[in-house]
Short mmCIF file of C-alpha atoms in Angstrom, two decimals:
data_model
loop_
_atom_site.label_atom_id
_atom_site.label_comp_id
_atom_site.label_asym_id
_atom_site.label_seq_id
_atom_site.Cartn_x
_atom_site.Cartn_y
_atom_site.Cartn_z
CA GLY A 325 180.78 68.98 108.90
CA PHE A 326 179.05 65.21 108.64
CA PHE A 327 179.74 63.16 104.83
CA GLN A 328 177.26 60.37 104.17
CA SER A 329 179.89 56.63 103.85
CA TYR A 330 178.66 53.53 102.80
CA ALA A 331 179.67 50.77 104.41
CA VAL A 332 181.17 47.93 103.19
CA GLU A 333 180.56 44.36 103.90
CA VAL A 334 183.74 41.87 102.42
CA ASP A 335 183.41 38.26 102.78
CA ILE A 336 186.15 36.47 100.63
CA LYS A 337 186.23 32.44 100.75
CA ASP A 338 188.33 29.94 100.21
CA ALA A 339 188.11 26.59 97.46
CA SER A 340 185.85 24.92 99.98
CA ASN A 341 183.60 27.66 99.95
CA ALA A 342 184.63 28.63 103.93
CA THR A 343 184.92 32.47 104.81
CA CYS A 344 188.79 32.85 105.30
CA LEU A 345 188.86 36.83 105.13
CA TYR A 346 185.79 39.09 106.60
CA ALA A 347 185.54 42.64 106.99
CA ASP A 348 182.93 45.17 107.63
CA TRP A 349 183.63 48.66 107.88
CA MET A 350 183.25 52.00 107.20
CA MET A 351 186.03 54.93 106.06
CA ARG A 352 186.57 57.82 104.01
CA PHE A 353 189.55 60.22 103.18
CA LEU A 354 190.26 64.12 103.16
CA ILE A 355 192.25 64.88 100.57
CA THR A 356 194.69 68.09 99.39
CA TYR A 357 195.01 68.81 96.18
CA GLU A 358 196.19 71.04 93.67
CA SER A 359 193.75 73.59 91.63
CA ASN A 360 193.95 74.61 87.52
CA ASN A 361 195.07 78.05 89.22
CA GLY A 362 197.67 76.61 91.77
CA ASP A 363 195.09 77.33 94.77
CA TYR A 364 195.43 74.28 97.20
CA LYS A 365 191.47 72.66 98.19
CA THR A 366 190.32 69.82 100.52
CA THR A 367 188.20 67.21 99.53
CA THR A 368 186.23 64.82 100.90
CA LEU A 369 186.09 60.88 99.76
CA ASN A 370 183.65 58.44 100.46
CA LEU A 371 182.41 55.18 99.23
CA SER A 372 179.76 55.08 97.16
CA SER A 373 177.00 52.78 97.17
CA SER A 374 178.27 50.34 94.78
CA VAL A 375 181.86 49.10 95.98
CA THR A 376 183.54 45.70 94.81
CA HIS A 377 186.25 43.46 96.46
CA ASN A 378 188.35 42.14 93.19
CA GLY A 379 191.82 40.94 94.03
CA SER A 380 191.03 40.08 97.45
CA VAL A 381 193.21 36.92 98.59
CA CYS A 382 192.77 34.41 101.53
CA GLY A 383 196.89 33.93 102.74
CA ASN A 384 197.83 31.46 104.37
CA ASP A 385 201.32 31.19 106.32
CA THR A 386 203.68 32.15 103.48
CA GLN A 387 201.34 34.57 101.54
CA ALA A 388 199.58 38.09 102.97
CA ALA A 389 196.31 38.45 102.78
CA LEU A 390 194.81 41.10 100.46
CA LEU A 391 191.78 43.05 101.47
CA ALA A 392 190.98 44.92 98.01
CA VAL A 393 187.89 47.37 97.63
CA GLN A 394 187.26 49.65 94.11
CA PHE A 395 184.55 52.44 94.08
CA GLY A 396 183.75 55.59 92.88
CA GLU A 397 185.09 56.82 89.42
CA GLY A 398 188.23 54.75 89.34
CA HIS A 399 189.46 54.34 93.15
CA SER A 400 190.32 52.09 95.07
CA TRP A 401 191.92 50.52 98.94
CA SER A 402 193.75 47.59 100.28
CA MET A 403 195.44 46.64 102.88
CA ASN A 404 197.64 43.65 103.01
CA ILE A 405 197.72 41.64 105.96
CA THR A 406 200.74 39.29 107.93
CA LYS A 407 200.25 36.21 109.86
CA ASN A 408 203.62 35.43 112.09
CA ASN A 409 203.36 32.76 114.70
CA GLU A 410 200.03 33.59 116.71
CA THR A 411 199.25 36.60 115.22
CA TYR A 412 197.93 38.59 112.80
CA GLN A 413 198.49 42.61 111.35
CA GLY A 414 197.36 45.09 108.94
CA ASP A 415 200.88 45.81 106.55
CA PHE A 416 200.52 48.66 104.64
CA ILE A 417 198.03 50.42 103.44
CA THR A 418 197.44 51.39 99.10
CA LEU A 419 195.23 54.04 98.46
CA THR A 420 194.33 55.21 95.31
CA TYR A 421 192.46 57.84 94.13
CA ASN A 422 191.80 59.30 90.68
CA THR A 423 191.54 62.81 89.68
CA ASN A 424 189.57 62.09 86.69
CA ASP A 425 186.33 61.86 89.30
CA THR A 426 185.40 66.07 88.46
CA ALA A 427 182.65 65.47 90.99
CA ALA A 428 185.37 64.73 93.46
CA PHE A 429 187.94 66.89 91.79
CA PRO A 430 186.28 69.19 89.47
CA ASP A 431 189.58 71.31 88.60
CA ALA A 432 192.83 69.47 89.62
CA LYS A 433 195.71 70.55 88.13
CA ARG A 434 197.18 66.65 88.03
CA LYS A 435 195.16 64.34 86.38
CA GLY A 436 194.38 60.43 86.53
CA PRO A 437 195.32 58.19 89.84
CA VAL A 438 197.09 58.75 92.35
CA THR A 439 198.88 55.96 95.32
CA VAL A 440 199.33 56.62 98.39
CA LEU A 441 200.77 53.95 100.39
CA VAL A 442 201.09 54.30 104.50
CA LYS A 443 201.99 51.85 107.40
CA ASP A 444 199.03 50.43 109.29
CA PRO A 445 199.61 51.96 112.76
CA LEU A 446 197.48 49.29 114.61
CA HIS A 447 198.94 46.74 116.71
CA PRO A 448 198.84 42.35 116.09
CA VAL A 449 195.29 40.82 116.77
CA GLN A 450 195.64 36.89 118.15
CA LEU A 451 194.74 34.74 115.50
CA ASN A 452 190.79 33.20 115.60
CA THR A 453 190.20 37.06 117.38
CA VAL A 454 188.19 39.21 115.60
CA PHE A 455 189.73 43.03 115.72
CA VAL A 456 186.46 45.98 116.05
CA CYS A 457 187.03 49.01 116.45
CA HIS A 458 183.79 51.38 117.13
CA HIS A 459 185.11 55.18 117.83
CA SER A 460 186.72 56.75 114.75
CA TYR A 461 190.30 56.12 114.42
CA PHE A 462 192.51 58.22 111.39
CA PHE A 463 196.08 58.96 109.69
CA GLU A 464 197.42 60.62 107.73
CA ALA A 465 200.36 59.97 104.82
CA GLU A 466 201.29 62.99 102.28
CA ASN A 467 198.03 65.01 101.64
CA ILE A 468 195.31 63.21 102.73
CA THR A 469 193.87 61.74 106.76
CA GLN A 470 192.14 58.60 106.21
CA ILE A 471 189.66 57.93 108.71
CA PHE A 472 187.90 54.48 109.73
CA TRP A 473 184.98 53.47 112.47
CA ASN A 474 182.55 51.08 113.06
CA VAL A 475 185.73 48.61 111.72
CA THR A 476 184.81 44.51 112.21
CA VAL A 477 187.89 42.65 110.59
CA GLN A 478 189.65 39.19 110.90
CA ALA A 479 192.17 37.02 108.43
CA PHE A 480 193.16 33.69 108.56
CA VAL A 481 189.62 32.80 109.81
CA GLN A 482 189.69 29.58 111.13
CA ASN A 483 187.18 26.89 110.37
CA GLY A 484 185.26 29.16 108.10
CA THR A 485 183.62 30.55 111.27
CA VAL A 486 184.17 34.19 112.29
CA SER A 487 185.43 34.36 116.37
CA LYS A 488 183.26 35.85 118.41
CA LYS A 489 186.10 36.05 120.87
CA GLU A 490 187.06 40.02 119.63
CA SER A 491 190.32 42.81 120.56
CA ARG A 492 188.47 46.11 120.99
CA CYS A 493 190.77 49.40 120.18
CA PRO A 494 191.54 51.49 123.30
CA ALA A 495 189.48 53.84 122.42
CA ASP A 496 186.57 51.01 122.61
CA ARG A 497 187.74 49.74 125.69
CA PRO A 498 185.57 50.82 129.00
CA THR A 499 187.08 53.28 131.61
CA SER A 500 187.26 52.14 134.99
CA ALA A 501 183.51 52.44 136.82
CA PRO A 502 183.93 55.68 138.84
CA THR A 503 183.89 55.93 142.56
CA ILE A 504 180.35 55.84 144.11
CA PRO A 505 179.72 57.78 147.59
CA PRO A 506 177.92 56.63 150.43
CA THR A 507 173.82 57.77 149.96
CA ILE A 508 171.17 57.22 152.83
CA ALA A 509 170.31 53.84 150.52
CA ASN A 510 173.13 52.20 150.64
CA VAL A 511 174.47 52.82 154.51
CA THR A 512 173.14 50.74 157.38
CA THR A 513 173.16 53.65 160.08
CA ALA A 514 171.47 52.62 163.84
CA SER A 515 171.10 56.68 164.15
CA THR A 516 166.92 57.41 164.08
CA THR A 517 168.05 61.03 163.33
CA THR A 518 165.82 61.95 160.77
CA LEU A 519 168.67 63.59 157.41
CA SER A 520 167.55 66.22 155.67
CA PRO A 521 168.19 65.97 151.89
CA ALA A 522 171.22 67.52 150.60
CA PRO A 523 170.93 70.22 148.43
CA THR A 524 170.68 69.44 144.33
CA SER A 525 174.00 71.31 143.45
CA ALA A 526 173.63 73.27 139.65
CA PRO A 527 175.07 71.69 136.87
CA LYS A 528 178.62 72.91 136.35
CA PRO A 529 178.44 74.76 133.28
CA VAL A 530 181.10 74.15 130.29
CA GLU A 531 184.26 76.11 130.38
CA ASN A 532 185.21 78.06 127.59
CA PRO A 533 187.80 77.16 125.36
CA ASP A 534 191.52 78.28 125.71
CA THR A 535 192.95 80.42 123.54
CA GLY A 536 195.35 79.15 120.56
CA ASN A 537 197.82 80.70 117.88
CA TYR A 538 197.51 78.40 115.11
CA SER A 539 199.84 79.09 111.53
CA LEU A 540 201.58 78.12 108.58
CA LYS A 541 204.30 78.63 106.93
CA SER A 542 205.32 78.92 103.13
CA GLY A 543 208.88 79.02 103.32
CA ASN A 544 209.38 81.71 106.19
CA LYS A 545 207.32 83.60 106.01
CA THR A 546 203.60 83.39 108.07
CA CYS A 547 200.71 82.59 105.40
CA PHE A 548 197.48 82.04 107.28
CA LEU A 549 197.59 82.91 111.16
CA ALA A 550 194.40 81.86 113.20
CA THR A 551 194.03 82.92 116.88
CA VAL A 552 191.32 81.72 118.45
CA GLY A 553 189.13 79.56 120.99
CA LEU A 554 186.88 76.57 119.62
CA GLN A 555 184.42 74.61 121.04
CA LEU A 556 182.26 72.03 118.73
CA ASN A 557 178.59 71.92 119.93
CA VAL A 558 177.18 68.31 118.16
CA THR A 559 174.08 66.86 118.14
CA GLN A 560 173.17 63.79 117.78
CA ASP A 561 171.08 60.88 119.78
CA LYS A 562 172.26 63.82 122.70
CA PRO A 563 174.14 66.78 122.55
CA LEU A 564 178.02 66.86 122.56
CA LEU A 565 180.24 70.01 123.89
CA ILE A 566 184.17 69.22 122.70
CA ASN A 567 186.50 72.46 123.66
CA ILE A 568 189.48 72.15 121.26
CA ASN A 569 192.83 72.26 123.54
CA PRO A 570 195.56 74.02 121.45
CA LYS A 571 198.15 72.41 123.30
CA THR A 572 197.25 69.18 122.12
CA THR A 573 196.33 70.05 118.49
CA VAL A 574 198.37 70.31 115.39
CA ALA A 575 198.02 72.91 112.72
CA ASP A 576 199.18 71.40 109.06
CA GLY A 577 197.38 72.63 105.79
CA ALA A 578 198.43 74.74 102.82
CA CYS A 579 199.08 78.29 101.10
CA GLY A 580 197.49 79.14 97.87
CA ASN A 581 197.58 82.43 95.06
CA THR A 582 194.25 82.58 96.42
CA THR A 583 192.80 80.11 98.59
CA ALA A 584 194.46 79.00 102.28
CA THR A 585 193.86 75.77 103.95
CA LEU A 586 194.42 75.47 108.02
CA LYS A 587 193.38 71.47 109.41
CA LEU A 588 193.67 71.31 112.81
CA ASN A 589 194.16 68.02 114.55
CA ASP A 590 193.76 67.48 118.18
CA GLY A 591 195.02 64.00 118.26
CA ASN A 592 190.86 62.74 119.26
CA SER A 593 189.57 61.84 117.14
CA THR A 594 188.54 65.85 115.91
CA LEU A 595 189.63 67.34 112.59
CA ILE A 596 188.58 70.64 111.49
CA GLY A 597 188.85 72.20 108.72
CA PHE A 598 189.06 76.34 107.19
#
């Protein structure tokens, strides 16, 4: 499903009121938790319309920068960013979610804040360069999937001005241009023979998805089994068909007494939960 999530913009100033740390991004979290009756449920935690950034710091040659935000009913997220010679890089990301938030965790067995620490998987970025990634990317730690998109961030900003030089994530980088076959319009010929137009080929039909076998185990026993071919039909600006490839899709999840959760991750920013 598609969930509403708010963008957050953080512009941290130094003592001279010049920008030293800038970030603008969107994110949400898929969290699996244990309910009061022993089942495992997955909830989606989105940024609220009211976000604060208490505790964010600029950083310097000896101290890491810290990008910290607080949102919702006691939830917080932060990333410390280190500087190394001519580059900067996210070091650790910390998410604290509060299961006392009954809107997100209506029947959580464990009450109170839960903190998860994960290593930032992104590569170093050159100083005086802004990191940009419009496509979504995600990573998992323990029972949480963190999803980010429309990301713009620069740490250790020089002269108080966010750089115009960009470092793009791999998903944003353009692919090589396709080879254009010769046509009547772009080929010079001495022949005066009239050429008949080539017949218009019918559009290639979308292939059916391959059938995958997905299973979960509880101890040594299989507790969830699905044999299915999956195709997503997404309509936004234009229709988009996505076949889920079972050869590259990883199954995860949990089985409870009365509820089972199956999560499929195809490695291309597509997450499906049953």
